Amino acid sequence: MDDPAFTTETDTTTQTILLAASNHDLPALKPLLRVPGAASVQDPETGFTPLHAAIASCEDSPSPEDIEAAKATIKELFLSGAIWNDLDTNNETPGCLAFRLGRKELYELVVDAGVRAEILMNLMGGYEELSDGDDEEEDEAEEMQTDEGVDIIVDGEKTSPEDTAEGTVEQVEVEVPKKDVNSADYLQSKLEFTDDKLLDADANGVMMAWETSIMQRTVDLLIPLSSPPLRILNIGFGMGIIDTMFASTSPASHHIIEAHPDVLAHLQTPGHKFGKEWEASAPEEGSYKIHAGRWQEILPTLLEENLQFDVIYFDTFGESYMELKKFFSEYVIGLLSENGKFSFFNGLGADRKVCYDVYTKVAELDLCDAGLDVEWTEVEVEELGGEGEGEWKGVRRRYWVLDKYRLPICGFMG
């Protein structure tokens, strides 16, 4: 609607809601929240939602009464449908803002709301991922209207709305953002192997050498030094970092599932440490084995063969949390030995602390539903550098920004 009066009225209502939230004025705020969507309006300049406003007002030495009023306001906003992970123009969610300001109580309210929202999404059929802005940019690129006589160059392909009378056109380079990776696209992409990283065709980091210390700590917790030879299953070979560590323990059996054709081809190169000589070194024939294919296709066969494992590790690429949940809910319970241990690379939401905290709690609840206890061990992560710097040089974007990694070790309850 282009009516200026309507726009002014809408902006006035938005500012009234934001002001009431900022002042923690519940008597003024509650009537305004009766309108659907009112709890998630955003300031056109700052991107602040009512949640942002309620938290931001606690920046300068709030009293205990101020904090309690803010908590009551935040709870009311969530009851009215406020979205826990909306971003402002500073690329901060309400939780990010609360954490930066050191308001732990307010931060925990946002985390708890995020957990409730993600569990609800699960019940409705899928988890919601925090947008990084790429989707909006892609939509804008797709919807872009071209003027007459302008060619649009998209990934090297030229399209023209129509020829001009003069027969000449101006070429405009338009950079279309790469789409978020998914398993199907990943398995069809060409991989680049280097000494310190494995990248897909879009320069996404599939696996990187900086993860080595995390994986070593994982192996130390999964396989104590006093352990006898164990039966090991790993999902996702990648660079072979953790499988090299597993192999060094001289396991009783060692099964690896890998789906990407390029990784499988790399494994078949002459002299590879996980080649034919490795398979032949197994204590029993067939107990050291590479399974080529997706775990969704391989694991039913392993279940039919009644194979069990003392250690199971899961680290795939391009799959959602729902796939991880399916793995431990449907397969770990049948493949893990009675006293066995299961772990996974915990990168859930690791590009933003509030998301990492939310998904940690969601995973813990889902593991519990699957009959698994989980113990978390915090591992320090060294400074990896900014976007395009340090460890991330040549990588499309950072998939890890936190200073601590939560390492999960899971086992059956009881």
Coordinates of C-alpha atoms in Angstrom, one line a residue:
M1 CA 0.0 0.0 0.0
D2 CA 1.4 3.4 -1.1
D3 CA -0.8 5.6 1.1
P4 CA 1.5 7.9 3.0
A5 CA -1.0 8.2 5.8
F6 CA -1.0 4.5 6.3
T7 CA 2.8 4.3 6.3
T8 CA 3.0 7.1 8.9
E9 CA 0.4 5.3 11.1
T10 CA 2.3 2.0 10.8
D11 CA 5.6 3.6 11.7
T12 CA 4.0 5.4 14.7
T13 CA 2.6 2.1 16.0
T14 CA 6.0 0.4 15.6
Q15 CA 7.7 3.2 17.5
T16 CA 5.0 3.1 20.2
I17 CA 5.6 -0.6 20.7
L18 CA 9.3 -0.2 20.8
L19 CA 9.1 2.6 23.3
A20 CA 6.8 0.6 25.6
A21 CA 9.1 -2.4 25.4
S22 CA 12.2 -0.2 26.1
N23 CA 10.4 1.4 29.1
H24 CA 9.2 -2.1 30.3
D25 CA 5.8 -0.5 30.4
L26 CA 3.6 -3.6 30.4
P27 CA 0.3 -1.8 30.9
A28 CA 1.0 0.2 27.7
L29 CA 2.6 -2.8 25.8
K30 CA 0.0 -5.5 26.4
P31 CA -2.9 -3.9 24.4
L32 CA -0.5 -3.3 21.5
L33 CA 0.6 -6.9 21.4
R34 CA -3.0 -8.1 20.7
V35 CA -2.3 -7.4 17.0
P36 CA -0.7 -10.4 15.3
G37 CA 2.9 -9.8 14.5
A38 CA 3.2 -6.8 16.9
A39 CA 5.7 -8.6 19.1
S40 CA 8.2 -8.8 16.2
V41 CA 7.9 -5.4 14.5
Q42 CA 11.3 -3.8 13.6
D43 CA 12.6 -0.3 13.6
P44 CA 13.4 0.6 9.9
E45 CA 16.7 2.1 10.8
T46 CA 18.2 0.0 13.6
G47 CA 16.3 -3.2 13.0
F48 CA 15.5 -3.4 16.7
T49 CA 12.5 -5.6 17.6
P50 CA 10.7 -5.1 20.9
L51 CA 13.0 -7.8 22.4
H52 CA 16.1 -5.8 21.3
A53 CA 14.6 -2.6 22.8
A54 CA 13.7 -4.3 26.1
I55 CA 17.3 -5.6 26.5
A56 CA 19.1 -2.5 25.2
S57 CA 17.5 -0.4 27.9
C58 CA 19.4 -2.4 30.5
E59 CA 22.8 -1.3 29.1
D60 CA 23.8 1.3 31.7
S61 CA 23.9 0.0 35.3
P62 CA 20.4 -1.2 35.6
S63 CA 19.0 -1.8 39.1
P64 CA 17.7 -5.2 40.2
E65 CA 14.2 -3.8 39.7
D66 CA 15.1 -2.8 36.1
I67 CA 16.3 -6.3 35.4
E68 CA 13.1 -7.8 36.8
A69 CA 11.0 -5.4 34.8
A70 CA 13.0 -6.4 31.7
K71 CA 12.5 -10.1 32.4
A72 CA 8.7 -9.6 32.7
T73 CA 8.6 -7.6 29.5
I74 CA 10.7 -10.3 27.6
K75 CA 8.4 -13.1 28.9
E76 CA 5.3 -11.1 27.8
L77 CA 6.9 -10.6 24.3
F78 CA 7.6 -14.3 23.9
L79 CA 4.1 -15.2 25.0
S80 CA 2.9 -12.8 22.3
G81 CA 4.9 -14.5 19.6
A82 CA 8.3 -12.6 19.6
I83 CA 10.9 -14.3 17.4
W84 CA 14.0 -15.3 19.4
N85 CA 16.6 -15.0 16.5
D86 CA 15.5 -11.9 14.6
L87 CA 18.5 -9.9 13.5
D88 CA 19.0 -6.1 13.8
T89 CA 21.1 -4.0 11.5
N90 CA 24.1 -4.7 13.7
N91 CA 23.7 -8.4 12.8
E92 CA 22.7 -9.2 16.4
T93 CA 19.9 -11.3 17.7
P94 CA 18.3 -10.3 21.0
G95 CA 20.4 -13.0 22.7
C96 CA 23.6 -11.6 21.1
L97 CA 22.8 -8.2 22.4
A98 CA 22.1 -9.5 25.9
F99 CA 25.3 -11.4 26.0
R100 CA 27.4 -8.5 24.8
L101 CA 25.8 -6.3 27.5
G102 CA 26.6 -8.9 30.1
R103 CA 22.9 -9.4 31.0
K104 CA 23.1 -13.2 31.8
E105 CA 19.5 -13.5 33.1
L106 CA 18.1 -11.9 30.0
Y107 CA 20.3 -14.0 27.8
E108 CA 19.1 -17.2 29.4
L109 CA 15.5 -16.2 28.7
V110 CA 16.3 -15.8 25.0
V111 CA 18.1 -19.2 25.0
D112 CA 15.2 -20.9 26.7
A113 CA 12.8 -19.4 24.2
G114 CA 15.0 -20.6 21.4
V115 CA 14.9 -24.1 22.7
R116 CA 11.1 -24.0 22.9
A117 CA 10.8 -22.7 19.4
E118 CA 13.2 -25.3 17.9
I119 CA 11.4 -28.2 19.7
L120 CA 8.1 -26.9 18.4
M121 CA 9.6 -26.7 14.9
N122 CA 10.7 -30.3 15.3
L123 CA 7.2 -31.4 16.2
M124 CA 6.0 -29.5 13.1
G125 CA 8.5 -31.3 10.9
G126 CA 11.7 -29.4 10.8
Y127 CA 14.2 -27.1 12.6
E128 CA 14.5 -23.5 11.7
E129 CA 18.0 -22.3 10.9
L130 CA 19.2 -18.8 11.6
S131 CA 19.3 -16.8 8.4
D132 CA 22.7 -15.3 7.6
G133 CA 21.2 -12.9 5.0
D134 CA 22.1 -15.1 2.0
D135 CA 18.5 -16.1 1.3
E136 CA 17.3 -12.5 1.2
E137 CA 20.2 -11.6 -1.2
E138 CA 19.3 -14.5 -3.4
D139 CA 15.6 -13.5 -3.5
E140 CA 16.6 -9.9 -4.4
A141 CA 18.8 -11.2 -7.2
E142 CA 16.1 -13.4 -8.6
E143 CA 13.5 -10.7 -8.4
M144 CA 15.7 -8.0 -9.9
Q145 CA 14.1 -6.1 -12.8
T146 CA 16.3 -5.2 -15.7
D147 CA 16.1 -2.0 -17.7
E148 CA 15.8 -2.1 -21.4
G149 CA 19.2 -2.5 -23.1
V150 CA 20.9 -4.0 -20.0
D151 CA 22.5 -7.4 -20.0
I152 CA 22.8 -9.3 -16.7
I153 CA 25.8 -11.5 -16.3
V154 CA 25.0 -14.4 -14.0
D155 CA 27.7 -16.9 -13.3
G156 CA 29.2 -16.2 -16.7
E157 CA 25.9 -16.7 -18.6
K158 CA 24.4 -13.6 -20.3
T159 CA 20.6 -12.9 -20.5
S160 CA 19.1 -10.0 -22.2
P161 CA 15.5 -8.8 -21.8
E162 CA 15.4 -7.6 -25.4
D163 CA 17.7 -6.2 -28.0
T164 CA 18.1 -2.5 -28.3
A165 CA 17.4 -0.6 -31.6
E166 CA 21.1 0.3 -31.8
G167 CA 22.1 -3.3 -31.3
T168 CA 24.5 -2.4 -28.5
V169 CA 24.0 -3.1 -24.8
E170 CA 25.7 -2.2 -21.5
Q171 CA 26.9 -5.2 -19.6
V172 CA 26.5 -5.2 -15.8
E173 CA 28.2 -7.7 -13.6
V174 CA 25.9 -9.1 -10.9
E175 CA 27.3 -11.3 -8.2
V176 CA 24.8 -13.9 -7.2
P177 CA 25.5 -15.2 -3.7
K178 CA 26.2 -18.9 -3.4
K179 CA 23.4 -20.9 -2.0
D180 CA 23.7 -22.6 1.4
V181 CA 25.2 -26.0 1.0
N182 CA 23.2 -29.2 1.2
S183 CA 24.0 -32.9 1.1
A184 CA 22.8 -33.4 -2.5
D185 CA 24.8 -30.5 -3.9
Y186 CA 27.9 -31.4 -1.8
L187 CA 28.0 -34.9 -3.0
Q188 CA 28.0 -33.7 -6.7
S189 CA 30.6 -31.0 -6.1
K190 CA 34.3 -31.2 -6.9
L191 CA 36.5 -31.2 -3.8
E192 CA 39.8 -29.5 -3.3
F193 CA 42.4 -31.3 -1.1
T194 CA 45.1 -29.3 0.6
D195 CA 47.4 -30.0 3.5
D196 CA 45.3 -28.1 6.0
K197 CA 41.8 -28.1 4.6
L198 CA 39.2 -29.9 2.4
L199 CA 37.0 -27.5 0.4
D200 CA 33.9 -28.0 -1.8
A201 CA 33.4 -26.3 -5.1
D202 CA 32.1 -23.2 -3.4
A203 CA 35.1 -23.0 -1.1
N204 CA 33.0 -24.1 1.9
G205 CA 35.2 -25.7 4.6
V206 CA 34.3 -29.4 4.7
M207 CA 37.0 -30.3 7.2
M208 CA 40.0 -28.3 8.4
A209 CA 43.2 -29.0 10.2
W210 CA 42.4 -26.7 13.1
E211 CA 39.8 -29.3 14.2
T212 CA 42.7 -31.8 15.0
S213 CA 43.0 -30.8 18.7
I214 CA 39.2 -31.2 19.2
M215 CA 39.3 -34.6 17.5
Q216 CA 42.3 -35.7 19.6
R217 CA 40.4 -34.8 22.8
T218 CA 37.4 -36.7 21.5
V219 CA 39.4 -39.8 20.9
D220 CA 41.0 -39.5 24.3
L221 CA 37.6 -39.5 26.0
L222 CA 36.1 -42.2 23.8
I223 CA 39.1 -44.5 24.1
P224 CA 41.0 -44.3 27.4
L225 CA 44.6 -45.5 27.4
S226 CA 43.7 -48.6 29.4
S227 CA 41.0 -49.7 26.8
P228 CA 41.3 -53.1 25.1
P229 CA 41.0 -53.1 21.3
L230 CA 37.6 -51.7 20.5
R231 CA 35.1 -51.9 17.6
I232 CA 34.9 -48.5 15.9
L233 CA 32.4 -47.0 13.4
N234 CA 33.0 -43.5 11.9
I235 CA 30.6 -41.7 9.7
G236 CA 32.4 -39.3 7.4
F237 CA 36.1 -39.7 6.5
G238 CA 36.8 -36.3 5.1
M239 CA 40.5 -35.6 5.7
G240 CA 40.9 -38.7 7.8
I241 CA 41.9 -36.8 10.9
I242 CA 40.0 -38.8 13.5
D243 CA 40.2 -42.1 11.6
T244 CA 44.0 -41.8 11.8
M245 CA 43.7 -41.4 15.5
F246 CA 41.3 -44.3 15.8
A247 CA 43.7 -46.5 13.7
S248 CA 46.5 -45.7 16.1
T249 CA 44.7 -47.5 18.9
S250 CA 44.8 -50.8 16.9
P251 CA 41.1 -51.4 17.0
A252 CA 39.4 -54.8 16.9
S253 CA 37.4 -53.5 14.0
H254 CA 37.2 -50.2 12.2
H255 CA 34.4 -49.4 9.8
I256 CA 34.3 -46.1 7.9
I257 CA 31.3 -44.8 5.9
E258 CA 32.1 -42.2 3.3
A259 CA 29.7 -40.9 0.6
H260 CA 31.7 -38.4 -1.5
P261 CA 33.1 -39.8 -4.8
D262 CA 36.2 -37.6 -4.6
V263 CA 37.1 -38.7 -1.1
L264 CA 36.5 -42.3 -2.1
A265 CA 38.8 -41.8 -5.1
H266 CA 41.4 -40.2 -2.9
L267 CA 41.3 -43.3 -0.6
Q268 CA 42.1 -45.5 -3.6
T269 CA 45.3 -43.7 -4.6
P270 CA 48.3 -46.0 -4.4
G271 CA 49.9 -46.1 -0.9
H272 CA 47.0 -44.4 0.9
K273 CA 47.2 -45.3 4.6
F274 CA 43.6 -46.4 4.5
G275 CA 44.0 -48.4 1.3
K276 CA 44.2 -52.1 0.7
E277 CA 47.2 -52.6 3.0
W278 CA 45.1 -51.2 5.9
E279 CA 42.2 -53.5 5.1
A280 CA 44.6 -56.4 5.0
S281 CA 46.1 -55.6 8.4
A282 CA 42.7 -56.2 10.1
P283 CA 42.7 -58.8 13.0
E284 CA 39.9 -60.6 11.2
E285 CA 39.1 -60.5 7.5
G286 CA 36.7 -57.7 6.7
S287 CA 36.9 -56.0 10.1
Y288 CA 38.7 -53.0 8.6
K289 CA 36.5 -51.6 5.9
I290 CA 35.5 -48.5 3.9
H291 CA 31.8 -48.5 3.1
A292 CA 31.1 -46.4 0.0
G293 CA 27.8 -44.6 0.1
R294 CA 25.5 -42.5 2.3
W295 CA 25.1 -43.7 5.9
Q296 CA 21.3 -43.7 5.3
E297 CA 21.9 -46.5 2.8
I298 CA 24.7 -48.4 4.5
L299 CA 23.5 -48.6 8.1
P300 CA 20.4 -50.7 7.6
T301 CA 22.7 -53.4 6.2
L302 CA 25.0 -53.2 9.2
L303 CA 22.0 -53.6 11.4
E304 CA 20.9 -56.7 9.5
E305 CA 24.4 -58.1 10.0
N306 CA 24.0 -57.6 13.7
L307 CA 27.2 -55.6 13.9
Q308 CA 27.8 -53.7 17.1
F309 CA 30.4 -51.1 18.0
D310 CA 32.0 -49.8 21.2
V311 CA 32.8 -46.4 19.7
I312 CA 30.6 -44.5 17.1
Y313 CA 31.5 -41.1 15.8
F314 CA 29.5 -38.9 13.4
D315 CA 30.8 -36.0 11.3
T316 CA 29.1 -35.5 8.0
F317 CA 28.8 -32.3 5.9
G318 CA 25.9 -30.6 4.3
E319 CA 23.3 -32.3 6.5
S320 CA 20.8 -30.7 8.9
Y321 CA 20.4 -31.3 12.6
M322 CA 17.4 -33.5 11.7
E323 CA 19.7 -36.0 10.0
L324 CA 21.9 -36.1 13.1
K325 CA 18.8 -36.7 15.3
K326 CA 17.7 -39.5 13.0
F327 CA 21.1 -41.1 13.2
F328 CA 21.2 -41.3 17.0
S329 CA 17.5 -41.9 17.5
E330 CA 17.2 -44.7 14.9
Y331 CA 20.6 -46.2 14.4
V332 CA 22.9 -45.6 17.4
I333 CA 20.5 -47.4 19.7
G334 CA 20.9 -50.5 17.5
L335 CA 24.6 -50.3 16.7
L336 CA 26.1 -49.2 20.0
S337 CA 27.2 -51.9 22.4
E338 CA 25.8 -51.9 25.9
N339 CA 28.7 -49.9 27.4
G340 CA 29.7 -48.2 24.2
K341 CA 30.2 -44.5 23.6
F342 CA 28.9 -42.2 20.9
S343 CA 30.1 -38.7 19.9
F344 CA 29.6 -36.3 17.0
F345 CA 31.3 -33.1 15.8
N346 CA 29.3 -30.5 17.6
G347 CA 29.2 -27.5 15.2
L348 CA 25.5 -26.9 15.7
G349 CA 25.0 -23.1 15.4
A350 CA 28.7 -22.5 16.0
D351 CA 28.7 -19.2 14.0
R352 CA 26.8 -17.5 16.8
K353 CA 27.0 -18.2 20.6
V354 CA 23.2 -17.9 21.3
C355 CA 22.5 -20.5 18.5
Y356 CA 25.2 -22.8 19.9
D357 CA 23.7 -22.6 23.3
V358 CA 20.2 -23.3 22.0
Y359 CA 21.2 -26.3 19.9
T360 CA 23.3 -27.7 22.7
K361 CA 20.1 -27.8 24.9
V362 CA 18.0 -29.1 22.0
A363 CA 20.5 -31.9 21.3
E364 CA 20.6 -32.8 25.0
L365 CA 16.8 -33.1 25.2
D366 CA 16.7 -35.2 22.0
L367 CA 19.5 -37.5 23.1
C368 CA 17.6 -38.0 26.3
D369 CA 14.4 -38.9 24.3
A370 CA 16.6 -41.5 22.5
G371 CA 17.7 -43.1 25.8
L372 CA 21.2 -41.5 25.8
D373 CA 23.0 -39.6 28.5
V374 CA 25.4 -36.9 27.4
E375 CA 28.4 -35.4 29.2
W376 CA 29.8 -32.2 27.8
T377 CA 33.5 -31.3 28.0
E378 CA 34.6 -27.8 27.1
V379 CA 37.6 -27.6 24.9
E380 CA 39.4 -24.3 24.3
V381 CA 39.6 -23.2 20.6
E382 CA 42.5 -21.0 19.6
E383 CA 42.0 -17.8 17.7
L384 CA 41.3 -18.8 14.1
G385 CA 41.2 -15.3 12.5
G386 CA 38.6 -13.1 11.0
E387 CA 36.6 -13.6 7.8
G388 CA 39.0 -14.5 5.1
E389 CA 42.0 -14.4 7.4
G390 CA 44.2 -16.8 9.3
E391 CA 42.7 -20.3 9.2
W392 CA 39.8 -19.0 7.0
K393 CA 42.0 -17.7 4.2
G394 CA 40.5 -19.1 1.0
V395 CA 37.4 -20.3 2.8
R396 CA 34.0 -19.0 1.8
R397 CA 32.9 -18.2 5.4
R398 CA 33.7 -19.1 8.9
Y399 CA 31.7 -21.9 10.3
W400 CA 33.2 -21.5 13.8
V401 CA 33.6 -18.2 15.7
L402 CA 33.5 -19.4 19.4
D403 CA 36.3 -19.7 21.9
K404 CA 35.0 -22.9 23.4
Y405 CA 33.9 -26.2 21.9
R406 CA 31.4 -28.4 23.7
L407 CA 32.4 -32.0 23.2
P408 CA 29.6 -34.6 23.7
I409 CA 30.2 -38.1 25.0
C410 CA 27.1 -40.1 25.0
G411 CA 26.1 -43.5 26.4
F412 CA 23.0 -45.5 27.2
M413 CA 21.1 -44.4 30.3
G414 CA 21.3 -46.5 33.4

